[in-house]
PDB file of C-alpha atoms in Angstrom:
ATOM      1  CA  MET A   1      -3.967  -8.210  10.994  1.00  0.00           C
ATOM      2  CA  ARG A   2      -3.733  -6.456   7.504  1.00  0.00           C
ATOM      3  CA  PHE A   3      -0.457  -4.286   6.372  1.00  0.00           C
ATOM      4  CA  MET A   4       0.474  -1.664   3.692  1.00  0.00           C
ATOM      5  CA  VAL A   5       3.985  -2.828   1.996  1.00  0.00           C
ATOM      6  CA  MET A   6       4.889  -0.067  -0.115  1.00  0.00           C
ATOM      7  CA  VAL A   7       7.962  -0.765  -2.834  1.00  0.00           C
ATOM      8  CA  LYS A   8       9.788   2.573  -2.451  1.00  0.00           C
ATOM      9  CA  ALA A   9       9.921   4.964  -6.042  1.00  0.00           C
ATOM     10  CA  SER A  10      14.183   4.747  -7.517  1.00  0.00           C
ATOM     11  CA  LYS A  11      15.037   7.343 -10.366  1.00  0.00           C
ATOM     12  CA  ASP A  12      13.995   4.268 -12.651  1.00  0.00           C
ATOM     13  CA  SER A  13      10.261   4.684 -12.059  1.00  0.00           C
ATOM     14  CA  GLU A  14      10.394   7.937 -11.330  1.00  0.00           C
ATOM     15  CA  ALA A  15      11.442   8.435 -14.678  1.00  0.00           C
ATOM     16  CA  GLY A  16       8.527   6.210 -15.986  1.00  0.00           C
ATOM     17  CA  VAL A  17      11.170   2.822 -16.840  1.00  0.00           C
ATOM     18  CA  MET A  18      10.022   0.101 -17.150  1.00  0.00           C
ATOM     19  CA  PRO A  19      10.304  -2.846 -15.519  1.00  0.00           C
ATOM     20  CA  SER A  20      11.944  -5.513 -17.670  1.00  0.00           C
ATOM     21  CA  GLU A  21      10.272  -8.841 -18.787  1.00  0.00           C
ATOM     22  CA  LYS A  22      12.316 -10.720 -16.197  1.00  0.00           C
ATOM     23  CA  LEU A  23      11.385  -9.211 -12.529  1.00  0.00           C
ATOM     24  CA  LEU A  24       8.388  -9.342 -14.001  1.00  0.00           C
ATOM     25  CA  THR A  25       8.339 -12.558 -14.458  1.00  0.00           C
ATOM     26  CA  GLU A  26       9.746 -12.648 -10.268  1.00  0.00           C
ATOM     27  CA  MET A  27       7.231 -10.440  -9.611  1.00  0.00           C
ATOM     28  CA  GLY A  28       4.622 -12.666 -11.200  1.00  0.00           C
ATOM     29  CA  LYS A  29       5.939 -16.167  -9.802  1.00  0.00           C
ATOM     30  CA  PHE A  30       6.233 -14.454  -6.294  1.00  0.00           C
ATOM     31  CA  ASN A  31       2.094 -12.204  -6.352  1.00  0.00           C
ATOM     32  CA  GLU A  32       1.034 -15.748  -7.382  1.00  0.00           C
ATOM     33  CA  GLU A  33       2.387 -17.039  -4.072  1.00  0.00           C
ATOM     34  CA  LEU A  34       1.345 -14.945  -2.171  1.00  0.00           C
ATOM     35  CA  VAL A  35      -2.438 -15.629  -3.414  1.00  0.00           C
ATOM     36  CA  LYS A  36      -1.822 -18.705  -3.394  1.00  0.00           C
ATOM     37  CA  ALA A  37      -1.451 -18.430   0.719  1.00  0.00           C
ATOM     38  CA  GLY A  38      -3.990 -16.374   0.765  1.00  0.00           C
ATOM     39  CA  VAL A  39      -1.764 -12.976   2.283  1.00  0.00           C
ATOM     40  CA  MET A  40      -2.269 -10.797  -0.506  1.00  0.00           C
ATOM     41  CA  LEU A  41      -5.470  -8.904  -0.742  1.00  0.00           C
ATOM     42  CA  ALA A  42      -4.352  -6.367  -3.035  1.00  0.00           C
ATOM     43  CA  GLY A  43      -1.391  -4.567  -4.898  1.00  0.00           C
ATOM     44  CA  GLU A  44      -0.675  -2.794  -7.546  1.00  0.00           C
ATOM     45  CA  GLY A  45       2.049  -0.762  -9.637  1.00  0.00           C
ATOM     46  CA  LEU A  46       1.862   3.699  -9.240  1.00  0.00           C
ATOM     47  CA  HIS A  47       3.181   6.193 -12.392  1.00  0.00           C
ATOM     48  CA  PRO A  48       5.002   7.594 -11.611  1.00  0.00           C
ATOM     49  CA  SER A  49       5.032  11.250  -8.782  1.00  0.00           C
ATOM     50  CA  SER A  50       4.755  13.706 -12.150  1.00  0.00           C
ATOM     51  CA  LYS A  51       1.276  12.429 -13.372  1.00  0.00           C
ATOM     52  CA  GLY A  52      -0.033  13.272  -9.822  1.00  0.00           C
ATOM     53  CA  ALA A  53      -0.417  16.612  -6.829  1.00  0.00           C
ATOM     54  CA  ARG A  54      -0.836  16.709  -3.061  1.00  0.00           C
ATOM     55  CA  ILE A  55      -3.204  18.680  -1.628  1.00  0.00           C
ATOM     56  CA  LYS A  56      -1.767  20.414   1.022  1.00  0.00           C
ATOM     57  CA  PHE A  57      -3.190  21.658   4.118  1.00  0.00           C
ATOM     58  CA  SER A  58      -3.760  25.042   6.254  1.00  0.00           C
ATOM     59  CA  GLY A  59      -6.205  25.387   8.388  1.00  0.00           C
ATOM     60  CA  ASP A  60      -9.351  25.540   6.252  1.00  0.00           C
ATOM     61  CA  LYS A  61      -6.962  26.232   3.135  1.00  0.00           C
ATOM     62  CA  ARG A  62      -6.255  24.183   0.585  1.00  0.00           C
ATOM     63  CA  THR A  63      -3.509  24.368  -1.999  1.00  0.00           C
ATOM     64  CA  VAL A  64      -2.793  21.767  -5.390  1.00  0.00           C
ATOM     65  CA  ILE A  65       0.777  20.833  -5.635  1.00  0.00           C
ATOM     66  CA  ASP A  66       1.404  18.889  -8.962  1.00  0.00           C
ATOM     67  CA  GLY A  67       4.036  16.669  -9.367  1.00  0.00           C
ATOM     68  CA  PRO A  68       7.273  15.624 -10.388  1.00  0.00           C
ATOM     69  CA  PHE A  69       8.694  15.460  -6.306  1.00  0.00           C
ATOM     70  CA  ALA A  70      12.130  16.183  -5.451  1.00  0.00           C
ATOM     71  CA  GLU A  71      13.060  14.018  -2.630  1.00  0.00           C
ATOM     72  CA  THR A  72      12.446  10.477  -4.497  1.00  0.00           C
ATOM     73  CA  LYS A  73      13.658   8.024  -0.854  1.00  0.00           C
ATOM     74  CA  GLU A  74      10.136   9.376   0.503  1.00  0.00           C
ATOM     75  CA  LEU A  75       7.956   8.032  -3.200  1.00  0.00           C
ATOM     76  CA  VAL A  76       5.560   5.254  -3.217  1.00  0.00           C
ATOM     77  CA  ALA A  77       6.065   3.991  -5.921  1.00  0.00           C
ATOM     78  CA  GLY A  78       3.931   0.338  -5.968  1.00  0.00           C
ATOM     79  CA  PHE A  79       1.855  -1.028  -3.189  1.00  0.00           C
ATOM     80  CA  TRP A  80      -0.077  -4.331  -1.233  1.00  0.00           C
ATOM     81  CA  ILE A  81      -2.435  -5.126   1.075  1.00  0.00           C
ATOM     82  CA  TRP A  82      -1.334  -8.940   3.114  1.00  0.00           C
ATOM     83  CA  GLN A  83      -3.373 -10.212   5.562  1.00  0.00           C
ATOM     84  CA  VAL A  84      -0.932 -11.596   8.174  1.00  0.00           C
ATOM     85  CA  LYS A  85      -1.129 -13.029  11.545  1.00  0.00           C
ATOM     86  CA  SER A  86       1.630 -10.871  12.720  1.00  0.00           C
ATOM     87  CA  LYS A  87       4.509  -8.289  11.333  1.00  0.00           C
ATOM     88  CA  GLU A  88       7.043 -10.646  11.534  1.00  0.00           C
ATOM     89  CA  GLU A  89       5.151 -12.925   8.667  1.00  0.00           C
ATOM     90  CA  ALA A  90       5.060  -9.976   6.437  1.00  0.00           C
ATOM     91  CA  ILE A  91       8.021  -9.093   7.203  1.00  0.00           C
ATOM     92  CA  GLN A  92       9.278 -13.117   6.876  1.00  0.00           C
ATOM     93  CA  TRP A  93       7.527 -12.525   2.858  1.00  0.00           C
ATOM     94  CA  ALA A  94       8.860  -9.572   2.144  1.00  0.00           C
ATOM     95  CA  LYS A  95      12.248 -10.244   2.264  1.00  0.00           C
ATOM     96  CA  ARG A  96      11.055 -13.772  -0.258  1.00  0.00           C
ATOM     97  CA  CYS A  97      10.755 -10.048  -2.530  1.00  0.00           C
ATOM     98  CA  PRO A  98      12.115 -10.319  -5.296  1.00  0.00           C
ATOM     99  CA  ASN A  99      14.278  -7.277  -6.001  1.00  0.00           C
ATOM    100  CA  PRO A 100      11.692  -4.530  -6.589  1.00  0.00           C
ATOM    101  CA  THR A 101      14.421  -2.057  -9.036  1.00  0.00           C
ATOM    102  CA  GLY A 102      17.222  -4.804  -9.778  1.00  0.00           C
ATOM    103  CA  ALA A 103      19.263  -1.735  -7.439  1.00  0.00           C
ATOM    104  CA  GLN A 104      18.921   0.074  -4.263  1.00  0.00           C
ATOM    105  CA  GLY A 105      15.640  -0.685  -3.365  1.00  0.00           C
ATOM    106  CA  GLU A 106      12.901  -1.088  -0.368  1.00  0.00           C
ATOM    107  CA  LEU A 107      10.066  -2.432   0.861  1.00  0.00           C
ATOM    108  CA  GLU A 108       7.646   0.231   4.266  1.00  0.00           C
ATOM    109  CA  ILE A 109       5.677  -2.138   5.869  1.00  0.00           C
ATOM    110  CA  ARG A 110       2.819  -0.697   7.730  1.00  0.00           C
ATOM    111  CA  GLN A 111       0.162  -2.308   9.586  1.00  0.00           C
ATOM    112  CA  ILE A 112      -3.548  -0.257   8.574  1.00  0.00           C
ATOM    113  CA  PHE A 113      -5.655   0.335  11.891  1.00  0.00           C
ATOM    114  CA  GLU A 114      -8.746  -2.123  11.773  1.00  0.00           C
ATOM    115  CA  ALA A 115     -11.969  -0.590  13.911  1.00  0.00           C
ATOM    116  CA  ASP A 116     -11.641  -1.707  16.978  1.00  0.00           C
ATOM    117  CA  ASP A 117      -7.473   0.166  17.262  1.00  0.00           C
ATOM    118  CA  PHE A 118     -10.155   3.209  17.545  1.00  0.00           C
ATOM    119  CA  GLY A 119     -11.006   2.862  20.599  1.00  0.00           C
ATOM    120  CA  LYS A 120     -14.412   3.956  23.019  1.00  0.00           C
ATOM    121  CA  GLU A 121     -14.004   7.197  20.264  1.00  0.00           C
ATOM    122  CA  PHE A 122     -15.465   4.431  17.489  1.00  0.00           C
ATOM    123  CA  THR A 123     -19.377   5.418  18.424  1.00  0.00           C
ATOM    124  CA  PRO A 124     -21.447   2.435  17.698  1.00  0.00           C
ATOM    125  CA  GLU A 125     -22.819   4.619  14.687  1.00  0.00           C
ATOM    126  CA  LEU A 126     -19.268   5.299  13.316  1.00  0.00           C
ATOM    127  CA  ARG A 127     -18.683   1.663  13.253  1.00  0.00           C
ATOM    128  CA  LYS A 128     -22.441   0.804  11.758  1.00  0.00           C
ATOM    129  CA  GLN A 129     -21.561   3.527   9.312  1.00  0.00           C
ATOM    130  CA  GLU A 130     -18.399   2.047   8.925  1.00  0.00           C
ATOM    131  CA  GLY A 131     -19.889  -1.330   7.235  1.00  0.00           C
ATOM    132  CA  ARG A 132     -22.180  -0.115   5.713  1.00  0.00           C
ATOM    133  CA  LEU A 133     -19.852   2.190   3.092  1.00  0.00           C
ATOM    134  CA  ARG A 134     -17.499  -1.437   3.115  1.00  0.00           C
ATOM    135  CA  ALA A 135     -20.892  -3.122   1.581  1.00  0.00           C
ATOM    136  CA  GLN A 136     -21.466   0.456  -0.382  1.00  0.00           C
ATOM    137  CA  MET A 137     -17.960  -0.316  -1.655  1.00  0.00           C
ATOM    138  CA  GLU A 138     -17.731  -4.401  -1.915  1.00  0.00           C
ATOM    139  CA  ALA A 139     -21.182  -4.581  -4.375  1.00  0.00           C
ATOM    140  CA  LYS A 140     -19.257  -1.945  -6.687  1.00  0.00           C
ATOM    141  CA  LYS A 141     -16.930  -3.175  -7.167  1.00  0.00           C
ATOM    142  CA  LYS A 142     -18.886  -6.537  -9.356  1.00  0.00           C
TER     143      LYS A 142
END
């Protein structure tokens, strides 16, 4: 099972305050543990929402809203993609994470859909297309 683990934003992360050397060191050690255990597939920090945009959909209409976005508690400051056996295992790893903000911090864990989760609507043709696209993405990494 794959899970996305999101690091919730804080006032500091939204203000562009960079993490301390101590926190970067602790996170580096934690990431090493994740990699050695075969859990971590990806992980990155995100720039503040002031550098971002949202696209709002209303039927065929698209509206671009430039950041910053007001509700810090709803924003994401970084993420990991983990491969684990269960949500419980993801929770156990997350509990070992250094506090991402040093003060009040929060992680959110969400399971990533796999092809089989979509049922019969995910036709053989769509599965073939998905496989082809994933292969193309992998080839571009090299």
